[in-house]
CSV table of C-alpha atoms and ligand atoms in Angstrom, one decimal:
chain,number,residue,atom,x,y,z
A,26,UNK,CA,13.6,15.2,12.9
A,27,UNK,CA,10.4,13.4,12.7
A,28,UNK,CA,10.1,9.8,11.5
A,29,UNK,CA,7.7,9.5,8.6
A,30,UNK,CA,6.2,6.5,6.9
A,31,UNK,CA,4.2,6.8,3.7
A,32,UNK,CA,1.5,4.1,4.1
A,33,UNK,CA,-0.7,2.9,1.2
A,34,UNK,CA,-4.1,1.3,1.7
A,35,UNK,CA,-4.4,-1.5,-0.9
A,36,UNK,CA,-8.1,-2.0,-0.7
A,37,UNK,CA,-9.4,-4.9,-2.9
A,38,UNK,CA,-12.7,-5.1,-4.5
A,39,UNK,CA,-14.5,-8.6,-4.6
A,40,UNK,CA,-12.6,-11.7,-5.4
A,41,UNK,CA,-14.8,-14.4,-6.9
A,42,UNK,CA,-14.6,-18.1,-6.1
A,43,UNK,CA,-13.3,-19.0,-9.5
A,44,UNK,CA,-10.7,-16.2,-9.7
A,45,UNK,CA,-7.2,-17.7,-9.8
A,46,UNK,CA,-4.4,-16.5,-7.6
A,47,UNK,CA,-2.4,-15.1,-10.5
A,48,UNK,CA,-5.5,-13.0,-11.5
A,49,UNK,CA,-5.7,-11.5,-8.0
A,50,UNK,CA,-2.0,-11.1,-7.7
A,51,UNK,CA,-1.9,-9.1,-11.0
A,52,UNK,CA,-4.5,-6.7,-9.5
A,53,UNK,CA,-2.3,-6.4,-6.3
A,54,UNK,CA,0.8,-5.8,-8.4
A,55,UNK,CA,-1.0,-3.0,-10.3
A,56,UNK,CA,-1.9,-1.4,-7.0
A,57,UNK,CA,1.7,-1.9,-5.7
A,58,UNK,CA,3.0,0.1,-8.7
A,59,UNK,CA,0.4,2.8,-8.1
A,60,UNK,CA,1.4,3.0,-4.4
A,61,UNK,CA,5.1,3.3,-5.3
A,62,UNK,CA,4.3,6.1,-7.8
A,63,UNK,CA,2.6,7.9,-4.8
A,64,UNK,CA,5.9,7.5,-2.8
A,65,UNK,CA,4.6,4.8,-0.5
A,66,UNK,CA,7.0,2.9,1.7
A,67,UNK,CA,4.5,0.1,2.3
A,68,UNK,CA,1.2,-1.1,0.9
A,69,UNK,CA,-1.3,-2.9,3.2
A,70,UNK,CA,-3.6,-5.6,1.6
A,71,UNK,CA,-6.7,-7.1,3.2
A,72,UNK,CA,-7.3,-10.3,5.2
A,73,UNK,CA,-7.3,-13.5,3.0
A,74,UNK,CA,-6.3,-11.3,0.1
A,75,UNK,CA,-5.4,-14.0,-2.4
A,76,UNK,CA,-8.8,-15.7,-2.7
A,77,UNK,CA,-12.5,-15.2,-2.1
A,78,UNK,CA,-13.6,-15.3,1.5
A,79,UNK,CA,-13.9,-19.1,1.5
A,80,UNK,CA,-15.1,-19.5,5.2
A,81,UNK,CA,-18.6,-18.6,3.9
A,82,UNK,CA,-18.9,-22.2,2.5
A,83,UNK,CA,-19.2,-25.4,4.5
A,84,UNK,CA,-16.6,-28.0,3.3
A,85,UNK,CA,-15.7,-31.4,4.6
A,86,UNK,CA,-13.1,-32.9,2.3
A,87,UNK,CA,-9.5,-32.1,3.1
A,88,UNK,CA,-8.6,-31.6,-0.6
A,89,UNK,CA,-11.4,-29.1,-1.0
A,90,UNK,CA,-10.3,-27.2,2.0
A,91,UNK,CA,-6.6,-27.3,1.2
A,92,UNK,CA,-7.0,-25.5,-2.1
A,93,UNK,CA,-7.5,-22.2,-0.3
A,94,UNK,CA,-4.3,-22.5,1.8
A,95,UNK,CA,-0.7,-21.4,1.0
A,96,UNK,CA,1.8,-24.1,1.9
A,97,UNK,CA,4.7,-21.8,1.2
A,98,UNK,CA,5.1,-18.0,1.6
A,99,UNK,CA,6.3,-16.9,-0.9
A,100,UNK,CA,5.2,-19.7,-3.1
A,101,UNK,CA,5.1,-20.3,-6.8
A,102,UNK,CA,2.1,-18.0,-7.3
A,103,UNK,CA,3.0,-15.3,-4.8
A,104,UNK,CA,6.6,-15.0,-5.9
A,105,UNK,CA,5.8,-12.3,-8.6
A,106,UNK,CA,4.5,-10.0,-5.8
A,107,UNK,CA,7.6,-10.4,-3.8
A,108,UNK,CA,9.8,-9.8,-6.9
A,109,UNK,CA,8.0,-6.7,-7.7
A,110,UNK,CA,8.3,-5.4,-4.1
A,111,UNK,CA,12.0,-6.0,-4.3
A,112,UNK,CA,12.3,-4.2,-7.6
A,113,UNK,CA,10.3,-1.2,-6.4
A,114,UNK,CA,11.8,-1.2,-2.9
A,115,UNK,CA,8.4,-1.2,-1.2
A,116,UNK,CA,7.2,-3.2,1.8
A,117,UNK,CA,3.8,-4.9,2.2
A,118,UNK,CA,1.4,-6.6,4.6
A,119,UNK,CA,-0.4,-9.5,3.1
A,120,UNK,CA,-3.3,-11.5,4.7
A,121,UNK,CA,-3.5,-15.2,3.6
A,122,UNK,CA,-4.6,-18.6,4.7
A,123,UNK,CA,-1.5,-20.5,6.0
A,124,UNK,CA,-1.0,-24.3,6.1
A,125,UNK,CA,1.9,-25.4,8.2
A,126,UNK,CA,3.1,-29.0,8.7
A,127,UNK,CA,4.8,-29.3,12.1
A,128,UNK,CA,6.1,-32.7,13.4
A,129,UNK,CA,4.0,-34.3,10.6
A,130,UNK,CA,0.8,-32.6,11.7
A,131,UNK,CA,-1.0,-30.0,9.6
A,132,UNK,CA,-2.0,-26.7,11.2
A,133,UNK,CA,-4.2,-24.1,9.5
A,134,UNK,CA,-4.1,-20.4,10.4
A,135,UNK,CA,-5.6,-17.1,9.2
A,136,UNK,CA,-2.3,-15.2,8.9
A,137,UNK,CA,-0.6,-12.1,7.8
A,138,UNK,CA,3.1,-11.4,6.9
A,139,UNK,CA,5.0,-8.1,7.1
A,140,UNK,CA,7.5,-7.8,4.3
A,141,UNK,CA,10.3,-5.3,4.1
A,142,UNK,CA,11.6,-3.3,1.2
A,143,UNK,CA,14.0,-6.2,0.2
A,144,UNK,CA,11.0,-8.5,0.0
A,145,UNK,CA,12.1,-10.4,3.2
A,146,UNK,CA,9.4,-11.6,5.5
A,147,UNK,CA,10.2,-9.9,8.8
A,148,UNK,CA,7.1,-10.8,10.8
A,149,UNK,CA,4.2,-13.3,10.8
A,150,UNK,CA,0.9,-12.9,12.7
A,151,UNK,CA,-1.7,-15.6,13.2
A,152,UNK,CA,-5.3,-14.3,13.9
A,153,UNK,CA,-6.2,-14.6,17.5
A,154,UNK,CA,-9.9,-13.8,17.6
A,155,UNK,CA,-11.6,-16.2,15.2
A,156,UNK,CA,-15.3,-15.3,14.7
A,157,UNK,CA,-18.2,-17.5,13.5
A,158,UNK,CA,-18.9,-21.2,14.1
A,159,UNK,CA,-17.4,-24.6,13.3
A,160,UNK,CA,-20.4,-26.6,12.1
A,161,UNK,CA,-22.8,-26.1,9.2
A,162,UNK,CA,-25.6,-23.7,10.3
A,163,UNK,CA,-28.1,-23.8,7.4
A,164,UNK,CA,-30.3,-21.1,8.9
A,165,UNK,CA,-27.7,-18.5,8.0
A,166,UNK,CA,-27.9,-16.7,4.6
A,167,UNK,CA,-24.2,-17.7,4.3
A,168,UNK,CA,-21.7,-19.4,6.6
A,169,UNK,CA,-18.9,-17.9,8.6
A,170,UNK,CA,-16.7,-21.0,9.4
A,171,UNK,CA,-13.5,-19.5,10.6
A,172,UNK,CA,-13.7,-21.6,13.8
A,173,UNK,CA,-13.9,-24.7,11.6
A,174,UNK,CA,-11.0,-23.9,9.2
A,175,UNK,CA,-8.4,-22.2,11.4
A,176,UNK,CA,-6.7,-22.6,14.7
A,177,UNK,CA,-6.3,-19.4,16.8
A,178,UNK,CA,-2.9,-17.7,17.1
A,179,UNK,CA,-1.6,-17.1,20.6
A,180,UNK,CA,0.2,-13.7,20.6
A,181,UNK,CA,0.4,-10.2,19.3
A,182,UNK,CA,4.1,-9.5,18.6
A,183,UNK,CA,5.4,-6.2,17.4
A,184,UNK,CA,8.4,-5.7,15.1
A,185,UNK,CA,11.0,-3.0,14.8
A,186,UNK,CA,10.6,-2.0,11.1
A,187,UNK,CA,10.0,0.9,8.7
A,188,UNK,CA,11.7,3.2,11.2
A,189,UNK,CA,9.2,2.4,14.0
A,190,UNK,CA,7.4,-0.3,16.0
A,191,UNK,CA,4.9,-2.1,13.9
A,192,UNK,CA,2.1,-4.5,14.8
A,193,UNK,CA,-0.4,-6.6,12.9
A,194,UNK,CA,-3.9,-7.9,13.5
A,195,UNK,CA,-6.7,-9.4,11.4
A,196,UNK,CA,-10.3,-8.4,11.0
A,197,UNK,CA,-12.3,-9.5,14.1
A,198,UNK,CA,-9.3,-8.7,16.3
A,199,UNK,CA,-10.0,-5.0,15.6
A,200,UNK,CA,-13.1,-5.1,17.7
A,201,UNK,CA,-11.2,-6.2,20.9
A,202,UNK,CA,-9.5,-3.5,23.0
A,203,UNK,CA,-7.0,-6.2,24.2
A,204,UNK,CA,-5.6,-6.5,20.7
A,205,UNK,CA,-4.4,-2.9,20.6
A,206,UNK,CA,-3.5,-2.8,24.3
A,207,UNK,CA,-1.2,-5.8,24.2
A,208,UNK,CA,0.6,-4.2,21.2
A,209,UNK,CA,0.4,-0.7,22.8
A,210,UNK,CA,2.2,-2.1,25.9
A,211,UNK,CA,5.0,-3.2,23.6
A,212,UNK,CA,5.3,0.3,22.1
A,213,UNK,CA,3.4,-0.2,18.9
A,214,UNK,CA,3.4,2.9,16.8
A,215,UNK,CA,1.5,1.6,13.8
A,216,UNK,CA,-0.9,-1.4,13.6
A,217,UNK,CA,-2.0,-2.9,10.2
A,218,UNK,CA,-5.3,-4.7,10.1
A,219,UNK,CA,-6.8,-6.4,7.0
A,220,UNK,CA,-10.4,-7.4,7.1
A,221,UNK,CA,-13.4,-9.0,5.3
A,222,UNK,CA,-16.6,-7.8,7.0
A,223,UNK,CA,-20.0,-8.7,5.6
A,224,UNK,CA,-22.7,-6.0,6.0
A,225,UNK,CA,-25.1,-8.7,7.3
A,226,UNK,CA,-24.3,-10.1,10.7
A,227,UNK,CA,-26.4,-13.3,10.9
A,228,UNK,CA,-26.6,-13.7,14.7
A,229,UNK,CA,-27.4,-10.0,15.2
A,230,UNK,CA,-29.0,-8.5,12.0
A,231,UNK,CA,-29.9,-5.5,14.1
A,232,UNK,CA,-26.2,-4.5,13.7
A,233,UNK,CA,-26.3,-4.5,9.9
A,234,UNK,CA,-27.0,-0.8,9.6
A,235,UNK,CA,-24.1,-0.1,12.0
A,236,UNK,CA,-21.4,-2.3,10.3
A,237,UNK,CA,-19.4,0.6,8.9
A,238,UNK,CA,-19.8,2.7,12.1
A,239,UNK,CA,-18.5,-0.2,14.2
A,240,UNK,CA,-15.5,-0.5,11.9
A,241,UNK,CA,-14.4,3.1,12.3
A,242,UNK,CA,-15.4,3.2,15.9
A,243,UNK,CA,-13.1,0.3,16.7
A,244,UNK,CA,-10.2,1.5,14.6
A,245,UNK,CA,-10.4,5.0,16.0
A,246,UNK,CA,-10.7,3.9,19.6
A,247,UNK,CA,-7.8,1.5,19.3
A,248,UNK,CA,-5.6,4.2,17.8
A,249,UNK,CA,-6.5,6.9,20.4
A,250,UNK,CA,-6.3,4.6,23.5
A,251,UNK,CA,-2.8,3.5,22.6
A,252,UNK,CA,-1.4,6.6,21.0
A,253,UNK,CA,-0.6,4.8,17.7
A,254,UNK,CA,-1.5,4.8,14.1
A,255,UNK,CA,-4.0,2.2,12.8
A,256,UNK,CA,-4.4,1.2,9.2
A,257,UNK,CA,-7.6,-0.8,8.4
A,258,UNK,CA,-7.9,-2.3,4.9
A,259,UNK,CA,-11.0,-4.1,3.5
A,260,UNK,CA,-11.8,-6.6,0.9
A,261,UNK,CA,-14.9,-4.7,-0.1
A,262,UNK,CA,-18.0,-4.9,-2.3
A,263,UNK,CA,-20.3,-7.6,-3.5
A,264,UNK,CA,-18.3,-10.9,-3.3
A,265,UNK,CA,-20.2,-14.0,-4.4
A,266,UNK,CA,-23.5,-12.2,-3.8
A,267,UNK,CA,-22.5,-11.1,-0.3
A,268,UNK,CA,-22.1,-7.4,0.4
A,269,UNK,CA,-18.9,-6.6,2.3
A,270,UNK,CA,-18.2,-3.2,3.9
A,271,UNK,CA,-15.4,-1.0,2.6
A,272,UNK,CA,-14.4,1.8,4.9
A,273,UNK,CA,-10.6,1.3,4.6
A,274,UNK,CA,-8.9,4.1,6.4
A,275,UNK,CA,-5.8,5.4,8.2
A,276,UNK,CA,-6.3,6.6,11.7
A,277,UNK,CA,-3.9,8.9,13.6
A,278,UNK,CA,-3.0,8.5,17.3
A,279,UNK,CA,-5.5,11.4,17.9
A,280,UNK,CA,-8.2,9.1,16.7
A,281,UNK,CA,-8.8,11.2,13.6
A,282,UNK,CA,-9.2,9.5,10.2
A,283,UNK,CA,-6.6,11.1,8.0
A,284,UNK,CA,-7.2,9.2,4.8
A,285,UNK,CA,-10.0,6.9,3.6
A,286,UNK,CA,-11.2,4.9,0.5
A,287,UNK,CA,-14.2,6.2,-1.3
A,288,UNK,CA,-15.1,3.1,-3.3
A,289,UNK,CA,-15.7,-0.6,-2.7
A,290,UNK,CA,-13.3,-1.7,-5.4
A,291,UNK,CA,-9.5,-1.9,-5.9
A,292,UNK,CA,-8.3,1.4,-4.5
A,293,UNK,CA,-5.0,2.9,-3.4
A,294,UNK,CA,-4.9,5.8,-0.9
A,295,UNK,CA,-1.7,7.0,0.7
A,296,UNK,CA,-1.0,9.0,3.9
A,297,UNK,CA,2.2,10.6,5.1
A,298,UNK,CA,2.3,9.5,8.7
A,299,UNK,CA,4.6,10.9,11.4
A,300,UNK,CA,5.5,8.2,13.9
A,301,UNK,CA,6.7,10.7,16.4
A,302,UNK,CA,3.1,12.1,16.6
A,303,UNK,CA,2.4,9.0,18.8
A,304,UNK,CA,4.5,10.6,21.6
A,305,UNK,CA,2.0,13.4,22.3
A,306,UNK,CA,-0.4,10.7,23.4
A,307,UNK,CA,2.0,8.1,24.7
A,308,UNK,CA,3.7,10.7,27.0
A,309,UNK,CA,0.6,12.4,28.3
A,310,UNK,CA,-3.0,11.1,28.6
A,311,UNK,CA,-1.8,7.5,27.8
A,312,UNK,CA,1.5,7.5,29.6
A,313,UNK,CA,1.1,3.9,30.7
A,314,UNK,CA,4.0,4.0,33.2
A,315,UNK,CA,2.4,7.0,35.0
A,316,UNK,CA,-1.3,6.2,34.8
A,317,UNK,CA,-2.1,2.5,34.3
A,318,UNK,CA,-3.3,0.6,37.3
A,319,UNK,CA,-2.7,-3.1,36.4
A,320,UNK,CA,-3.4,-4.2,40.0
A,321,UNK,CA,-7.1,-3.3,39.3
A,322,UNK,CA,-7.3,-5.2,36.0
A,323,UNK,CA,-7.0,-8.8,37.1
A,324,UNK,CA,-10.3,-9.9,35.5
A,325,UNK,CA,-8.8,-9.1,32.1
A,326,UNK,CA,-6.5,-12.1,32.1
A,327,UNK,CA,-8.1,-14.2,34.9
A,328,UNK,CA,-11.5,-14.8,33.3
A,329,UNK,CA,-12.7,-15.4,29.8
A,330,UNK,CA,-16.3,-14.4,30.3
A,331,UNK,CA,-18.2,-12.1,32.6
A,332,UNK,CA,-17.2,-12.4,36.3
A,333,UNK,CA,-20.6,-13.8,37.3
A,334,UNK,CA,-21.5,-17.2,38.8
A,335,UNK,CA,-23.8,-19.4,36.8
A,336,UNK,CA,-26.8,-18.2,38.8
A,337,UNK,CA,-26.0,-14.6,37.9
A,338,UNK,CA,-24.6,-13.7,41.4
A,339,UNK,CA,-21.4,-11.7,41.6
A,340,UNK,CA,-18.2,-13.7,41.8
A,341,UNK,CA,-16.3,-12.5,44.9
B,8,CDV,N1,-13.4,-11.9,8.9
B,8,CDV,C1,-13.9,-11.5,10.1
B,8,CDV,O1,-13.3,-11.7,11.1
B,8,CDV,N2,-15.2,-11.0,10.0
B,8,CDV,C2,-15.9,-10.6,11.2
B,8,CDV,C3,-17.4,-10.7,11.0
B,8,CDV,C4,-17.8,-12.1,10.9
B,8,CDV,C5,-18.2,-10.0,12.0
B,8,CDV,C6,-15.6,-9.2,11.6
B,8,CDV,O2,-15.3,-9.0,12.8
B,8,CDV,O3,-15.6,-8.3,10.8
């Protein structure tokens, strides 16, 4: 008997700066109903789904920054989404900006929660790889200030849920093989990844034509190398004058795309995913116990950058 999960992509089109949370949550609830009608067990929403992608603006004042963050999850405005999920008996993954007060000190994260079919939060992930910069850089067409507004997370946990082993990541994480491998080593069978990716990459505009290709390349490689399903979900389209890629898709452990969005707006796409299909990869080509050689991988955790001395000579 195979273990199946019906997964819905809950791709969002643009969210404008003045759009209220209730407005966006209404869109998400409409998509949740559609996902349920298509027999989905879970719907995956993008990174920072509740608001516009605010790190594209430089802000200094705490009150101005704070307006983008959720102090509670669920909170007053997100409660209706949780209530509907409970009524429909459907799970979800939600990316949002999290503010946590710990020992009287405020901490800010780019986070995602995994919510089960009873609307209980069963997992929280805090983005590890924060791209961009921390100071105002006026030469850019638009800012990407994730390093200013968020602290990085420090782990990639997995959770036993939805009849399998589930993992989470956010946007830039998907470009790093370590993201998938750390979860692969914990037996991840399905990894959910919400993202906001502008077509234009200010430090490397040569990449602009390849933005969509690099998205699928990363998702497909991560899935294949670890014998797991990967679900990538965009906030797509022209948001506040900035074009963001779509390309939301569900990738099988074979590396094949089995379902994909065809628009850059709100769109629901469902795939029937066999979690046992992971085994054909996890037990053969990527049987970690048999074939990995961790003794040869020490540079991975020992160094942050290239293993060269400052003068370019090889480190011994
Ligand atoms: N939200 C992101 O993490 N975006 C980055 C952009 C800045 C390149 C990404 O990796 O898609």
